[in-house]
CSV table of C-alpha atoms in Angstrom, one decimal:
chain,number,residue,atom,x,y,z
O,675,MET,CA,0.0,0.0,0.0
O,676,LYS,CA,1.0,3.6,-0.5
O,677,THR,CA,1.1,6.8,1.5
O,678,LEU,CA,-0.4,10.1,0.5
O,679,ILE,CA,0.1,13.6,1.8
O,680,ALA,CA,-3.1,15.6,1.3
O,681,TYR,CA,-2.9,19.2,2.3
O,682,TYR,CA,-4.8,22.5,2.1
O,683,SER,CA,-2.6,25.6,2.1
O,684,ARG,CA,-2.9,29.2,1.3
O,685,ALA,CA,-0.3,31.7,-0.1
O,686,GLY,CA,-1.0,35.4,-0.1
O,687,GLU,CA,-1.6,37.4,3.1
O,688,ASN,CA,-1.4,35.3,6.2
O,689,TYR,CA,-1.2,35.9,10.0
O,690,VAL,CA,2.4,35.1,10.9
O,691,GLY,CA,4.1,35.9,14.1
O,692,GLY,CA,1.6,38.5,15.2
O,693,GLN,CA,1.4,40.4,11.9
O,694,ILE,CA,-0.1,40.1,8.4
O,695,ARG,CA,2.6,39.0,5.9
O,696,SER,CA,2.4,38.0,2.3
O,697,LEU,CA,3.7,34.5,1.6
O,698,SER,CA,4.6,33.2,-1.8
O,699,GLU,CA,3.9,29.6,-0.5
O,700,GLY,CA,1.6,28.6,2.3
O,701,ASN,CA,3.0,27.2,5.6
O,702,THR,CA,1.0,24.0,5.4
O,703,LYS,CA,2.4,23.4,1.9
O,704,ARG,CA,5.9,23.8,3.2
O,705,ALA,CA,5.2,21.3,6.0
O,706,ALA,CA,3.7,18.9,3.5
O,707,GLN,CA,6.9,19.1,1.4
O,708,MET,CA,9.0,18.3,4.4
O,709,ILE,CA,6.9,15.2,5.1
O,710,ALA,CA,7.3,14.2,1.5
O,711,ALA,CA,11.0,14.6,1.7
O,712,SER,CA,11.0,12.3,4.8
O,713,THR,CA,8.6,9.7,3.5
O,714,GLY,CA,8.8,9.7,-0.3
O,715,ALA,CA,4.9,9.8,-0.2
O,716,ASP,CA,2.8,11.3,-3.0
O,717,LEU,CA,1.6,14.9,-2.6
O,718,PHE,CA,-1.9,16.1,-3.2
O,719,GLU,CA,-3.1,19.7,-2.7
O,720,ILE,CA,-6.7,20.2,-1.7
O,721,LYS,CA,-7.9,23.2,-3.8
O,722,GLN,CA,-11.2,25.0,-3.8
O,723,ARG,CA,-12.8,25.5,-7.2
O,724,ILE,CA,-13.4,29.1,-6.1
O,725,PRO,CA,-10.5,30.1,-3.8
O,726,TYR,CA,-10.8,32.4,-0.9
O,727,SER,CA,-9.3,35.9,-1.3
O,728,ASP,CA,-5.6,36.4,-1.2
O,729,ARG,CA,-6.3,39.3,1.3
O,730,TYR,CA,-6.2,38.0,4.8
O,731,ASN,CA,-9.1,39.8,6.3
O,732,GLU,CA,-11.4,39.0,3.4
O,733,CYS,CA,-10.2,35.3,3.5
O,734,ILE,CA,-11.0,34.9,7.2
O,735,ALA,CA,-14.4,36.5,6.7
O,736,GLN,CA,-15.2,34.1,3.9
O,737,ALA,CA,-13.9,31.1,5.8
O,738,GLN,CA,-15.9,32.0,8.9
O,739,ALA,CA,-19.1,32.5,6.9
O,740,ASP,CA,-18.6,29.1,5.2
O,741,GLN,CA,-18.0,27.5,8.6
O,742,ARG,CA,-21.0,29.2,10.2
O,743,ASN,CA,-23.2,28.0,7.3
O,744,ASP,CA,-21.6,24.5,7.1
O,745,VAL,CA,-20.7,25.1,3.5
O,746,ARG,CA,-18.7,22.4,1.6
O,747,PRO,CA,-16.8,24.4,-1.1
O,748,ALA,CA,-16.4,22.5,-4.4
O,749,LEU,CA,-12.9,21.2,-5.0
O,750,THR,CA,-10.9,21.2,-8.2
O,751,ALA,CA,-10.1,17.4,-8.0
O,752,LEU,CA,-9.8,14.4,-5.7
O,753,PRO,CA,-6.8,12.1,-5.6
O,754,GLU,CA,-6.5,9.5,-8.3
O,755,ASN,CA,-6.2,5.8,-7.3
O,756,TRP,CA,-7.6,6.5,-3.8
O,757,ASP,CA,-7.9,2.9,-3.0
O,758,ALA,CA,-4.2,2.4,-3.3
O,759,TYR,CA,-3.5,4.6,-0.3
O,760,ASP,CA,-3.8,3.2,3.3
O,761,GLU,CA,-1.9,5.9,5.1
O,762,ILE,CA,-2.7,9.6,4.7
O,763,TYR,CA,-0.9,12.6,6.2
O,764,LEU,CA,-3.6,15.3,6.3
O,765,GLY,CA,-2.4,18.9,6.6
O,766,TYR,CA,-4.4,22.1,7.1
O,767,PRO,CA,-4.2,25.5,8.7
O,768,ASN,CA,-6.4,26.1,11.8
O,769,TYR,CA,-9.4,28.1,10.6
O,770,TRP,CA,-11.7,29.1,13.4
O,771,ASN,CA,-10.7,26.3,15.7
O,772,THR,CA,-10.9,23.5,13.1
O,773,MET,CA,-10.0,22.6,9.5
O,774,PRO,CA,-10.9,24.8,6.5
O,775,MET,CA,-14.3,23.8,5.1
O,776,ALA,CA,-12.6,22.6,1.9
O,777,VAL,CA,-11.0,19.9,4.0
O,778,PHE,CA,-14.4,18.9,5.2
O,779,THR,CA,-15.5,18.6,1.5
O,780,PHE,CA,-12.4,16.4,0.9
O,781,LEU,CA,-13.2,14.2,3.9
O,782,ASP,CA,-16.9,13.8,2.9
O,783,SER,CA,-16.0,12.9,-0.7
O,784,LEU,CA,-13.9,9.8,0.0
O,785,ASP,CA,-14.3,6.4,1.6
O,786,TRP,CA,-12.0,6.4,4.7
O,787,THR,CA,-12.7,2.7,5.6
O,788,GLY,CA,-9.4,1.1,6.8
O,789,LYS,CA,-7.3,4.3,6.3
O,790,THR,CA,-5.0,5.8,8.9
O,791,ILE,CA,-4.9,9.6,9.1
O,792,HIS,CA,-1.9,11.4,10.5
O,793,PRO,CA,-3.1,15.1,10.9
O,794,PHE,CA,-0.8,18.1,10.9
O,795,CYS,CA,-2.0,21.6,11.5
O,796,THR,CA,-0.3,25.0,11.0
O,797,ASN,CA,-1.3,27.8,13.3
O,798,GLU,CA,-0.1,30.7,15.3
O,799,GLY,CA,-0.9,29.4,18.8
O,800,SER,CA,-4.4,27.9,18.5
O,801,GLY,CA,-3.0,24.4,18.1
O,802,MET,CA,-5.1,21.6,16.6
O,803,GLY,CA,-8.3,23.2,17.9
O,804,ARG,CA,-11.2,20.7,17.7
O,805,SER,CA,-10.0,19.4,14.4
O,806,LEU,CA,-9.1,15.9,15.8
O,807,THR,CA,-12.6,15.6,17.2
O,808,ASP,CA,-14.0,16.7,13.8
O,809,LEU,CA,-11.8,14.2,11.9
O,810,LYS,CA,-12.9,11.3,14.1
O,811,ARG,CA,-16.6,12.3,13.6
O,812,LEU,CA,-16.3,12.7,9.9
O,813,CYS,CA,-14.1,9.6,9.3
O,814,PRO,CA,-15.3,7.0,11.9
O,815,GLN,CA,-14.0,4.1,9.8
O,816,ALA,CA,-10.5,5.5,9.9
O,817,ALA,CA,-7.8,5.4,12.5
O,818,VAL,CA,-6.8,9.0,13.5
O,819,THR,CA,-3.4,9.3,15.2
O,820,ALA,CA,-2.2,12.1,17.4
O,821,GLY,CA,-1.8,15.3,15.5
O,822,LEU,CA,1.2,17.6,15.0
O,823,SER,CA,0.7,21.3,15.7
O,824,ILE,CA,3.2,23.5,13.9
O,825,TYR,CA,3.6,27.3,14.4
O,826,GLY,CA,3.5,28.7,10.8
O,827,SER,CA,5.9,31.4,11.8
O,828,GLN,CA,8.4,28.7,12.8
O,829,ILE,CA,8.0,26.5,9.7
O,830,ALA,CA,11.5,27.2,8.5
O,831,HIS,CA,12.8,25.6,11.7
O,832,ALA,CA,10.3,22.8,12.0
O,833,ARG,CA,12.1,20.1,9.9
O,834,SER,CA,13.4,18.1,12.9
O,835,THR,CA,10.0,18.2,14.6
O,836,ILE,CA,8.3,17.1,11.4
O,837,GLU,CA,10.8,14.3,10.9
O,838,ALA,CA,10.3,13.1,14.5
O,839,TYR,CA,6.5,13.0,13.9
O,840,VAL,CA,6.9,11.0,10.7
O,841,LYS,CA,9.4,8.6,12.3
O,842,GLN,CA,7.0,7.4,14.9
O,843,PHE,CA,4.8,5.9,12.1
O,844,ASN,CA,7.7,4.4,10.2
O,845,SER,CA,9.8,2.7,12.8
């Protein structure tokens, strides 16, 4: 069986280290790339058909409205050969104490029976929020391991933490 790293990430204006900064690449994408370097796993980016604004304040307003209304944004694609994967690293930023609603769409769209999910979440201090509870509720037929919370502002220095997280599943 194979391993997949599925992640939702956002470039553009982000809240990083107490201020709004423009990022050419999202922090969760950078974490996913580090996991790929450690595992050799396939990468899959979860993308909304209609992305949120690149402007931070507009993005968080859109994301909060989607969460409040339990909206499942349409995605551009789902992974090919889903049945070939048994282990999935699932990455996302913390949006309003859980995963972005596009990740909910992703979870709802696939059969998680027999899969193992290793969640990782970028944030600036809010940790995993209630995302692990939400994951277990949405994917009751999957095993959900302890998550890894990563400060987005510290992503450049997170390689050893990420490698240690990955190593526990591959030893």
